[in-house]
């Protein structure tokens, strides 16, 4: 009996060790990560620089521009599969903590889209001073809300090599209406319920347009869906955001990535606007039918338990495979030669 118990205990311990080793292996990436600090006239920026391993000459750089929300430099490790792909093609990745996140100074809810663009310009200026970076091969990657930020960056930074825009927003107001409708449809709401919510949103929009105080907002606010005072201020700064005319600032190649299961952004309208405003010779468009707004496969994204298990045991599978391959192939067009020893 004792021998059987010891044998069982040994098997359990062995399985536990094997499981730990699998998790560690799956969460190890073929790149080098360095925590960085950048001193700017507006304060300190913090983040991560992910570099290819064993590079011998200058490498290119992709600077990351986040979407909405309190996002840290690694996007809770969600960026790492993409950083690894870029590293395999001879590209470093640079990503910042939003102000107030990971002990970074400031508060991201105090920022306008122009503030966010200026922050990235400072990061690019800093990156140009690094001896390993090929300054002719600095590109941008940005998702969702970055659709309002990146056009502002390229307006001032004329030597950006390329821009990758993933599910980018175009017009704040119409995007919000589209997202509300799609989320409610997915939850099974009736047309009447959807219209009631859209009417309520219009009331809030009218308050924003007349620069109403937070107290005025509270007088009509839905107690089950309250906006915080900081968020109200953030929306007030940015709700007029519209990238339509600013898309004309692009003078280098643009890759537009659109997801078939996106309920945040109207991808058909986004593609229409981009094709109208960006010269055809600069614009490439890819469609990923099974991906959602965050480039996860929809089946995984819909299940919290499946998302958690995938993140722990096979984190690279959180991101749509086609997406990773397309982006790696895209930056490979500007791959620096002879970067690896």
mmCIF file of C-alpha atoms in Angstrom:
data_model
loop_
_atom_site.group_PDB
_atom_site.id
_atom_site.type_symbol
_atom_site.label_atom_id
_atom_site.label_comp_id
_atom_site.label_asym_id
_atom_site.label_seq_id
_atom_site.Cartn_x
_atom_site.Cartn_y
_atom_site.Cartn_z
ATOM 1 C CA UNK A 1 0.000 0.000 0.000
ATOM 2 C CA UNK A 2 2.785 2.403 0.927
ATOM 3 C CA UNK A 3 4.630 1.605 -2.310
ATOM 4 C CA UNK A 4 1.475 2.305 -4.343
ATOM 5 C CA UNK A 5 0.966 5.613 -2.533
ATOM 6 C CA UNK A 6 4.581 6.646 -3.130
ATOM 7 C CA UNK A 7 4.310 5.651 -6.793
ATOM 8 C CA UNK A 8 1.129 7.709 -7.189
ATOM 9 C CA UNK A 9 2.772 10.638 -5.450
ATOM 10 C CA UNK A 10 5.789 10.344 -7.746
ATOM 11 C CA UNK A 11 3.602 10.306 -10.861
ATOM 12 C CA UNK A 12 1.680 13.384 -9.662
ATOM 13 C CA UNK A 13 4.932 15.216 -8.867
ATOM 14 C CA UNK A 14 6.371 14.270 -12.246
ATOM 15 C CA UNK A 15 3.287 15.521 -14.055
ATOM 16 C CA UNK A 16 3.383 18.774 -12.075
ATOM 17 C CA UNK A 17 7.027 19.358 -13.011
ATOM 18 C CA UNK A 18 6.292 18.533 -16.666
ATOM 19 C CA UNK A 19 3.365 20.961 -16.619
ATOM 20 C CA UNK A 20 5.519 23.726 -15.148
ATOM 21 C CA UNK A 21 8.211 23.120 -17.776
ATOM 22 C CA UNK A 22 5.631 23.253 -20.572
ATOM 23 C CA UNK A 23 4.220 26.543 -19.272
ATOM 24 C CA UNK A 24 7.701 28.050 -18.916
ATOM 25 C CA UNK A 25 8.675 26.929 -22.406
ATOM 26 C CA UNK A 26 5.475 28.210 -23.995
ATOM 27 C CA UNK A 27 5.917 31.591 -22.290
ATOM 28 C CA UNK A 28 9.562 31.996 -23.323
ATOM 29 C CA UNK A 29 10.114 34.040 -26.457
ATOM 30 C CA UNK A 30 13.040 34.148 -28.872
ATOM 31 C CA UNK A 31 14.017 37.751 -28.264
ATOM 32 C CA UNK A 32 15.646 39.971 -25.655
ATOM 33 C CA UNK A 33 13.498 42.368 -23.631
ATOM 34 C CA UNK A 34 14.904 45.503 -22.015
ATOM 35 C CA UNK A 35 12.962 47.837 -19.726
ATOM 36 C CA UNK A 36 13.572 51.427 -20.821
ATOM 37 C CA UNK A 37 13.047 54.985 -19.605
ATOM 38 C CA UNK A 38 12.833 58.043 -21.862
ATOM 39 C CA UNK A 39 13.181 61.566 -20.489
ATOM 40 C CA UNK A 40 11.037 64.085 -22.380
ATOM 41 C CA UNK A 41 10.008 67.741 -21.940
ATOM 42 C CA UNK A 42 6.611 66.421 -20.781
ATOM 43 C CA UNK A 43 7.983 63.919 -18.267
ATOM 44 C CA UNK A 44 9.262 60.366 -18.068
ATOM 45 C CA UNK A 45 8.124 57.600 -20.436
ATOM 46 C CA UNK A 46 8.643 53.952 -19.521
ATOM 47 C CA UNK A 47 8.326 50.782 -21.548
ATOM 48 C CA UNK A 48 10.018 47.820 -23.199
ATOM 49 C CA UNK A 49 12.441 47.466 -26.097
ATOM 50 C CA UNK A 50 12.318 43.919 -27.522
ATOM 51 C CA UNK A 51 15.363 43.075 -29.649
ATOM 52 C CA UNK A 52 16.240 40.135 -31.896
ATOM 53 C CA UNK A 53 18.742 37.732 -30.369
ATOM 54 C CA UNK A 54 22.250 37.546 -31.833
ATOM 55 C CA UNK A 55 21.971 40.503 -34.207
ATOM 56 C CA UNK A 56 25.305 41.716 -35.583
ATOM 57 C CA UNK A 57 24.345 44.842 -37.501
ATOM 58 C CA UNK A 58 21.633 47.490 -37.295
ATOM 59 C CA UNK A 59 18.038 46.323 -36.920
ATOM 60 C CA UNK A 60 14.761 47.905 -37.921
ATOM 61 C CA UNK A 61 12.196 49.069 -35.376
ATOM 62 C CA UNK A 62 8.422 48.866 -34.989
ATOM 63 C CA UNK A 63 6.995 51.422 -32.532
ATOM 64 C CA UNK A 64 3.715 50.311 -30.957
ATOM 65 C CA UNK A 65 0.726 52.664 -30.544
ATOM 66 C CA UNK A 66 -1.947 51.298 -28.197
ATOM 67 C CA UNK A 67 -5.694 51.298 -28.491
ATOM 68 C CA UNK A 68 -8.063 52.542 -25.786
ATOM 69 C CA UNK A 69 -7.808 51.670 -22.111
ATOM 70 C CA UNK A 70 -5.222 51.323 -19.315
ATOM 71 C CA UNK A 71 -2.655 49.401 -21.390
ATOM 72 C CA UNK A 72 0.817 48.439 -20.215
ATOM 73 C CA UNK A 73 3.881 48.047 -22.416
ATOM 74 C CA UNK A 74 3.415 44.331 -23.127
ATOM 75 C CA UNK A 75 -0.400 44.439 -23.345
ATOM 76 C CA UNK A 76 -0.321 41.878 -20.498
ATOM 77 C CA UNK A 77 2.096 39.850 -22.664
ATOM 78 C CA UNK A 78 -0.362 39.907 -25.573
ATOM 79 C CA UNK A 79 2.131 41.747 -27.793
ATOM 80 C CA UNK A 80 4.910 39.214 -27.274
ATOM 81 C CA UNK A 81 3.976 36.752 -30.057
ATOM 82 C CA UNK A 82 4.072 39.661 -32.510
ATOM 83 C CA UNK A 83 7.337 41.022 -31.095
ATOM 84 C CA UNK A 84 8.830 37.564 -31.542
ATOM 85 C CA UNK A 85 7.696 37.443 -35.170
ATOM 86 C CA UNK A 86 9.156 40.880 -35.839
ATOM 87 C CA UNK A 87 12.406 39.847 -34.134
ATOM 88 C CA UNK A 88 12.639 36.820 -36.449
ATOM 89 C CA UNK A 89 12.631 39.264 -39.373
ATOM 90 C CA UNK A 90 15.332 41.513 -37.921
ATOM 91 C CA UNK A 91 13.099 44.072 -36.225
ATOM 92 C CA UNK A 92 13.068 45.396 -32.686
ATOM 93 C CA UNK A 93 9.785 46.480 -31.075
ATOM 94 C CA UNK A 94 9.337 49.503 -28.806
ATOM 95 C CA UNK A 95 6.238 49.810 -26.635
ATOM 96 C CA UNK A 96 5.403 52.254 -23.826
ATOM 97 C CA UNK A 97 3.328 52.033 -20.692
ATOM 98 C CA UNK A 98 0.440 54.452 -20.853
ATOM 99 C CA UNK A 99 0.748 57.260 -18.285
ATOM 100 C CA UNK A 100 -0.279 55.976 -14.868
ATOM 101 C CA UNK A 101 0.208 52.317 -15.811
ATOM 102 C CA UNK A 102 3.033 50.188 -14.351
ATOM 103 C CA UNK A 103 4.029 53.159 -12.183
ATOM 104 C CA UNK A 104 4.556 55.410 -15.232
ATOM 105 C CA UNK A 105 3.986 59.090 -14.292
ATOM 106 C CA UNK A 106 0.725 60.778 -15.240
ATOM 107 C CA UNK A 107 -2.762 59.609 -16.158
ATOM 108 C CA UNK A 108 -3.692 58.334 -19.619
ATOM 109 C CA UNK A 109 -7.216 59.710 -19.163
ATOM 110 C CA UNK A 110 -5.753 63.235 -19.224
ATOM 111 C CA UNK A 111 -4.492 62.761 -22.784
ATOM 112 C CA UNK A 112 -5.811 64.026 -26.092
ATOM 113 C CA UNK A 113 -4.991 62.151 -29.307
ATOM 114 C CA UNK A 114 -2.392 64.827 -30.054
ATOM 115 C CA UNK A 115 -0.825 64.222 -26.629
ATOM 116 C CA UNK A 116 -0.577 60.539 -27.506
ATOM 117 C CA UNK A 117 0.995 61.340 -30.880
ATOM 118 C CA UNK A 118 3.581 63.604 -29.240
ATOM 119 C CA UNK A 119 4.466 60.856 -26.786
ATOM 120 C CA UNK A 120 5.289 58.525 -29.703
ATOM 121 C CA UNK A 121 7.310 61.243 -31.446
ATOM 122 C CA UNK A 122 9.471 61.508 -28.317
ATOM 123 C CA UNK A 123 9.904 57.730 -28.330
ATOM 124 C CA UNK A 124 10.961 57.786 -31.995
ATOM 125 C CA UNK A 125 13.472 60.567 -31.339
ATOM 126 C CA UNK A 126 14.939 58.499 -28.504
ATOM 127 C CA UNK A 127 15.088 55.354 -30.643
ATOM 128 C CA UNK A 128 17.020 57.197 -33.348
ATOM 129 C CA UNK A 129 19.865 57.698 -30.860
ATOM 130 C CA UNK A 130 20.292 53.952 -30.281
ATOM 131 C CA UNK A 131 23.331 52.543 -32.072
ATOM 132 C CA UNK A 132 21.621 49.283 -33.082
ATOM 133 C CA UNK A 133 18.599 50.920 -34.765
ATOM 134 C CA UNK A 134 18.521 51.512 -38.522
ATOM 135 C CA UNK A 135 16.831 54.921 -38.634
ATOM 136 C CA UNK A 136 15.725 54.337 -42.231
ATOM 137 C CA UNK A 137 13.633 51.364 -41.133
ATOM 138 C CA UNK A 138 11.450 52.697 -38.338
ATOM 139 C CA UNK A 139 7.782 51.801 -38.749
ATOM 140 C CA UNK A 140 4.579 52.079 -36.705
ATOM 141 C CA UNK A 141 2.078 49.495 -35.510
ATOM 142 C CA UNK A 142 -1.193 50.616 -33.999
ATOM 143 C CA UNK A 143 -4.618 49.215 -33.141
ATOM 144 C CA UNK A 144 -8.107 50.640 -32.772
ATOM 145 C CA UNK A 145 -7.785 54.114 -31.189
ATOM 146 C CA UNK A 146 -4.317 54.346 -32.778
ATOM 147 C CA UNK A 147 -6.255 55.066 -35.968
ATOM 148 C CA UNK A 148 -6.590 58.631 -34.655
ATOM 149 C CA UNK A 149 -3.010 58.831 -33.372
ATOM 150 C CA UNK A 150 -0.840 57.458 -36.178
ATOM 151 C CA UNK A 151 -1.975 59.947 -38.866
ATOM 152 C CA UNK A 152 -0.943 62.751 -36.496
ATOM 153 C CA UNK A 153 2.478 61.133 -36.050
ATOM 154 C CA UNK A 154 3.211 60.728 -39.756
ATOM 155 C CA UNK A 155 2.148 64.327 -40.376
ATOM 156 C CA UNK A 156 5.269 65.407 -38.457
ATOM 157 C CA UNK A 157 7.535 62.368 -38.915
ATOM 158 C CA UNK A 158 8.160 62.282 -42.665
ATOM 159 C CA UNK A 159 10.666 59.429 -42.669
ATOM 160 C CA UNK A 160 8.454 56.698 -41.176
ATOM 161 C CA UNK A 161 9.171 53.614 -43.309
ATOM 162 C CA UNK A 162 5.699 52.038 -43.017
ATOM 163 C CA UNK A 163 2.556 52.012 -40.868
ATOM 164 C CA UNK A 164 0.491 48.987 -39.849
ATOM 165 C CA UNK A 165 -3.030 49.848 -38.700
ATOM 166 C CA UNK A 166 -5.038 47.050 -37.103
ATOM 167 C CA UNK A 167 -8.817 47.545 -36.846
ATOM 168 C CA UNK A 168 -8.309 51.325 -36.798
ATOM 169 C CA UNK A 169 -11.037 53.723 -35.776
ATOM 170 C CA UNK A 170 -12.071 56.491 -38.200
ATOM 171 C CA UNK A 171 -14.865 58.512 -36.581
ATOM 172 C CA UNK A 172 -15.397 58.393 -32.792
ATOM 173 C CA UNK A 173 -19.151 59.018 -32.867
ATOM 174 C CA UNK A 174 -20.093 56.633 -35.675
ATOM 175 C CA UNK A 175 -17.774 53.975 -34.279
ATOM 176 C CA UNK A 176 -19.501 54.219 -30.901
ATOM 177 C CA UNK A 177 -22.934 53.859 -32.495
ATOM 178 C CA UNK A 178 -21.791 50.849 -34.541
ATOM 179 C CA UNK A 179 -20.222 49.183 -31.497
ATOM 180 C CA UNK A 180 -23.309 49.739 -29.328
ATOM 181 C CA UNK A 181 -25.599 48.254 -31.954
ATOM 182 C CA UNK A 182 -23.389 45.214 -32.625
ATOM 183 C CA UNK A 183 -22.795 44.426 -28.937
ATOM 184 C CA UNK A 184 -26.505 44.606 -28.180
ATOM 185 C CA UNK A 185 -27.382 42.457 -31.191
ATOM 186 C CA UNK A 186 -24.855 39.876 -30.002
ATOM 187 C CA UNK A 187 -26.478 39.911 -26.552
ATOM 188 C CA UNK A 188 -29.908 39.296 -28.099
ATOM 189 C CA UNK A 189 -31.415 42.756 -27.535
ATOM 190 C CA UNK A 190 -34.580 43.687 -29.417
ATOM 191 C CA UNK A 191 -34.588 46.500 -32.036
ATOM 192 C CA UNK A 192 -36.592 48.604 -29.580
ATOM 193 C CA UNK A 193 -34.029 48.121 -26.807
ATOM 194 C CA UNK A 194 -31.211 49.006 -29.166
ATOM 195 C CA UNK A 195 -32.964 52.173 -30.320
ATOM 196 C CA UNK A 196 -33.627 53.216 -26.720
ATOM 197 C CA UNK A 197 -29.908 52.912 -25.930
ATOM 198 C CA UNK A 198 -28.926 54.811 -29.076
ATOM 199 C CA UNK A 199 -31.354 57.598 -28.125
ATOM 200 C CA UNK A 200 -29.770 57.760 -24.673
ATOM 201 C CA UNK A 201 -26.320 57.946 -26.271
ATOM 202 C CA UNK A 202 -27.550 60.878 -28.369
ATOM 203 C CA UNK A 203 -28.536 62.718 -25.191
ATOM 204 C CA UNK A 204 -25.029 62.231 -23.852
ATOM 205 C CA UNK A 205 -23.547 63.393 -27.158
ATOM 206 C CA UNK A 206 -25.548 66.614 -26.985
ATOM 207 C CA UNK A 207 -24.151 67.253 -23.504
ATOM 208 C CA UNK A 208 -20.611 66.689 -24.770
ATOM 209 C CA UNK A 209 -21.151 69.077 -27.666
ATOM 210 C CA UNK A 210 -22.142 71.865 -25.294
ATOM 211 C CA UNK A 211 -19.204 71.090 -22.932
ATOM 212 C CA UNK A 212 -21.542 70.062 -20.125
ATOM 213 C CA UNK A 213 -20.133 69.478 -16.664
ATOM 214 C CA UNK A 214 -19.899 66.050 -15.106
ATOM 215 C CA UNK A 215 -22.712 67.032 -12.760
ATOM 216 C CA UNK A 216 -24.978 67.715 -15.754
ATOM 217 C CA UNK A 217 -24.106 64.295 -17.111
ATOM 218 C CA UNK A 218 -24.978 62.689 -13.762
ATOM 219 C CA UNK A 219 -28.462 64.224 -13.953
ATOM 220 C CA UNK A 220 -29.335 61.948 -16.890
ATOM 221 C CA UNK A 221 -26.839 59.093 -16.360
ATOM 222 C CA UNK A 222 -27.931 55.463 -16.357
ATOM 223 C CA UNK A 223 -27.017 54.233 -12.840
ATOM 224 C CA UNK A 224 -26.166 50.799 -14.277
ATOM 225 C CA UNK A 225 -23.687 52.191 -16.798
ATOM 226 C CA UNK A 226 -21.978 55.167 -15.182
ATOM 227 C CA UNK A 227 -19.007 56.937 -16.759
ATOM 228 C CA UNK A 228 -16.372 58.029 -14.232
ATOM 229 C CA UNK A 229 -15.481 61.713 -13.927
ATOM 230 C CA UNK A 230 -12.016 61.069 -15.398
ATOM 231 C CA UNK A 231 -13.493 59.125 -18.315
ATOM 232 C CA UNK A 232 -16.034 61.909 -18.933
ATOM 233 C CA UNK A 233 -13.162 64.377 -19.208
ATOM 234 C CA UNK A 234 -11.260 62.054 -21.562
ATOM 235 C CA UNK A 235 -14.287 61.637 -23.823
ATOM 236 C CA UNK A 236 -14.823 65.398 -23.807
ATOM 237 C CA UNK A 237 -11.291 65.924 -25.135
ATOM 238 C CA UNK A 238 -11.550 63.284 -27.850
ATOM 239 C CA UNK A 239 -15.116 62.573 -28.984
ATOM 240 C CA UNK A 240 -14.721 64.725 -32.115
ATOM 241 C CA UNK A 241 -11.817 62.558 -33.320
ATOM 242 C CA UNK A 242 -12.047 61.723 -37.013
ATOM 243 C CA UNK A 243 -9.076 60.550 -39.063
ATOM 244 C CA UNK A 244 -10.726 60.919 -42.490
ATOM 245 C CA UNK A 245 -8.865 64.008 -43.680
ATOM 246 C CA UNK A 246 -5.675 63.226 -41.753
ATOM 247 C CA UNK A 247 -5.229 59.995 -43.712
ATOM 248 C CA UNK A 248 -3.849 62.169 -46.506
ATOM 249 C CA UNK A 249 -0.698 62.640 -44.370
ATOM 250 C CA UNK A 250 0.534 59.149 -45.270
ATOM 251 C CA UNK A 251 3.440 59.235 -47.722
ATOM 252 C CA UNK A 252 4.897 55.784 -47.050
ATOM 253 C CA UNK A 253 3.362 52.281 -47.275
ATOM 254 C CA UNK A 254 0.316 51.493 -45.138
ATOM 255 C CA UNK A 255 -0.971 48.036 -44.228
ATOM 256 C CA UNK A 256 -4.631 48.002 -43.173
ATOM 257 C CA UNK A 257 -5.629 44.876 -41.226
ATOM 258 C CA UNK A 258 -9.359 44.173 -40.878
ATOM 259 C CA UNK A 259 -11.091 41.442 -38.871
ATOM 260 C CA UNK A 260 -14.168 39.593 -40.077
ATOM 261 C CA UNK A 261 -15.637 39.249 -36.568
ATOM 262 C CA UNK A 262 -15.008 42.849 -35.484
ATOM 263 C CA UNK A 263 -17.927 44.348 -33.568
ATOM 264 C CA UNK A 264 -15.994 47.441 -32.438
ATOM 265 C CA UNK A 265 -15.195 48.949 -35.834
ATOM 266 C CA UNK A 266 -17.252 48.967 -39.028
ATOM 267 C CA UNK A 267 -14.565 47.368 -41.192
ATOM 268 C CA UNK A 268 -16.424 47.970 -44.470
ATOM 269 C CA UNK A 269 -16.652 51.687 -43.802
ATOM 270 C CA UNK A 270 -13.045 51.815 -42.585
ATOM 271 C CA UNK A 271 -11.808 50.156 -45.768
ATOM 272 C CA UNK A 272 -13.898 52.515 -47.913
ATOM 273 C CA UNK A 273 -12.436 55.606 -46.232
ATOM 274 C CA UNK A 274 -8.849 54.332 -46.385
ATOM 275 C CA UNK A 275 -9.146 53.478 -50.080
ATOM 276 C CA UNK A 276 -10.570 56.928 -50.779
ATOM 277 C CA UNK A 277 -7.918 58.866 -48.863
ATOM 278 C CA UNK A 278 -4.675 56.867 -49.263
ATOM 279 C CA UNK A 279 -3.099 56.415 -52.717
ATOM 280 C CA UNK A 280 -3.568 52.874 -54.040
ATOM 281 C CA UNK A 281 0.182 52.437 -54.532
ATOM 282 C CA UNK A 282 0.745 52.953 -50.792
ATOM 283 C CA UNK A 283 -2.161 50.934 -49.392
ATOM 284 C CA UNK A 284 -2.333 47.182 -48.803
ATOM 285 C CA UNK A 285 -5.424 45.643 -47.202
ATOM 286 C CA UNK A 286 -5.750 42.209 -45.614
ATOM 287 C CA UNK A 287 -8.912 40.582 -44.266
ATOM 288 C CA UNK A 288 -8.876 37.997 -41.494
ATOM 289 C CA UNK A 289 -12.345 36.381 -41.543
ATOM 290 C CA UNK A 290 -12.089 34.520 -38.216
ATOM 291 C CA UNK A 291 -10.399 37.244 -36.126
ATOM 292 C CA UNK A 292 -12.084 39.648 -33.735
ATOM 293 C CA UNK A 293 -11.182 43.281 -33.006
ATOM 294 C CA UNK A 294 -8.120 42.311 -30.944
ATOM 295 C CA UNK A 295 -6.905 39.793 -33.550
ATOM 296 C CA UNK A 296 -7.898 36.809 -31.436
ATOM 297 C CA UNK A 297 -9.795 33.954 -33.033
ATOM 298 C CA UNK A 298 -13.433 34.598 -32.157
ATOM 299 C CA UNK A 299 -14.010 31.105 -30.742
ATOM 300 C CA UNK A 300 -11.276 31.669 -28.142
ATOM 301 C CA UNK A 301 -12.303 35.267 -27.427
ATOM 302 C CA UNK A 302 -15.904 34.291 -26.631
ATOM 303 C CA UNK A 303 -14.871 31.893 -23.851
ATOM 304 C CA UNK A 304 -13.155 33.290 -20.739
ATOM 305 C CA UNK A 305 -11.982 29.849 -19.661
ATOM 306 C CA UNK A 306 -10.597 29.021 -23.103
ATOM 307 C CA UNK A 307 -8.870 32.415 -23.260
ATOM 308 C CA UNK A 308 -7.261 31.789 -19.855
ATOM 309 C CA UNK A 309 -6.104 28.260 -20.702
ATOM 310 C CA UNK A 310 -4.729 29.368 -24.055
ATOM 311 C CA UNK A 311 -2.875 32.290 -22.433
ATOM 312 C CA UNK A 312 -1.236 29.940 -19.915
ATOM 313 C CA UNK A 313 -0.403 26.901 -22.050
ATOM 314 C CA UNK A 314 -0.150 28.131 -25.664
ATOM 315 C CA UNK A 315 -0.029 31.961 -25.558
ATOM 316 C CA UNK A 316 1.022 32.272 -29.210
ATOM 317 C CA UNK A 317 -2.349 30.761 -30.141
ATOM 318 C CA UNK A 318 -4.164 33.707 -28.573
ATOM 319 C CA UNK A 319 -3.280 35.694 -31.679
ATOM 320 C CA UNK A 320 -4.662 34.740 -35.089
ATOM 321 C CA UNK A 321 -2.002 32.705 -36.963
ATOM 322 C CA UNK A 322 -2.669 34.393 -40.295
ATOM 323 C CA UNK A 323 -2.284 37.793 -38.671
ATOM 324 C CA UNK A 324 1.179 36.978 -37.321
ATOM 325 C CA UNK A 325 2.313 35.579 -40.670
ATOM 326 C CA UNK A 326 0.986 38.504 -42.705
ATOM 327 C CA UNK A 327 2.635 41.099 -40.488
ATOM 328 C CA UNK A 328 5.960 39.243 -40.400
ATOM 329 C CA UNK A 329 5.939 39.006 -44.204
ATOM 330 C CA UNK A 330 5.030 42.675 -44.492
ATOM 331 C CA UNK A 331 7.934 44.017 -42.407
ATOM 332 C CA UNK A 332 10.241 41.545 -44.142
ATOM 333 C CA UNK A 333 9.995 43.735 -47.257
ATOM 334 C CA UNK A 334 12.131 46.300 -45.420
ATOM 335 C CA UNK A 335 14.292 43.744 -43.630
ATOM 336 C CA UNK A 336 17.840 45.015 -43.025
ATOM 337 C CA UNK A 337 20.382 42.766 -44.718
ATOM 338 C CA UNK A 338 22.894 40.620 -42.800
ATOM 339 C CA UNK A 339 21.503 41.403 -39.350
ATOM 340 C CA UNK A 340 22.225 38.035 -37.789
ATOM 341 C CA UNK A 341 25.600 36.623 -36.879
#
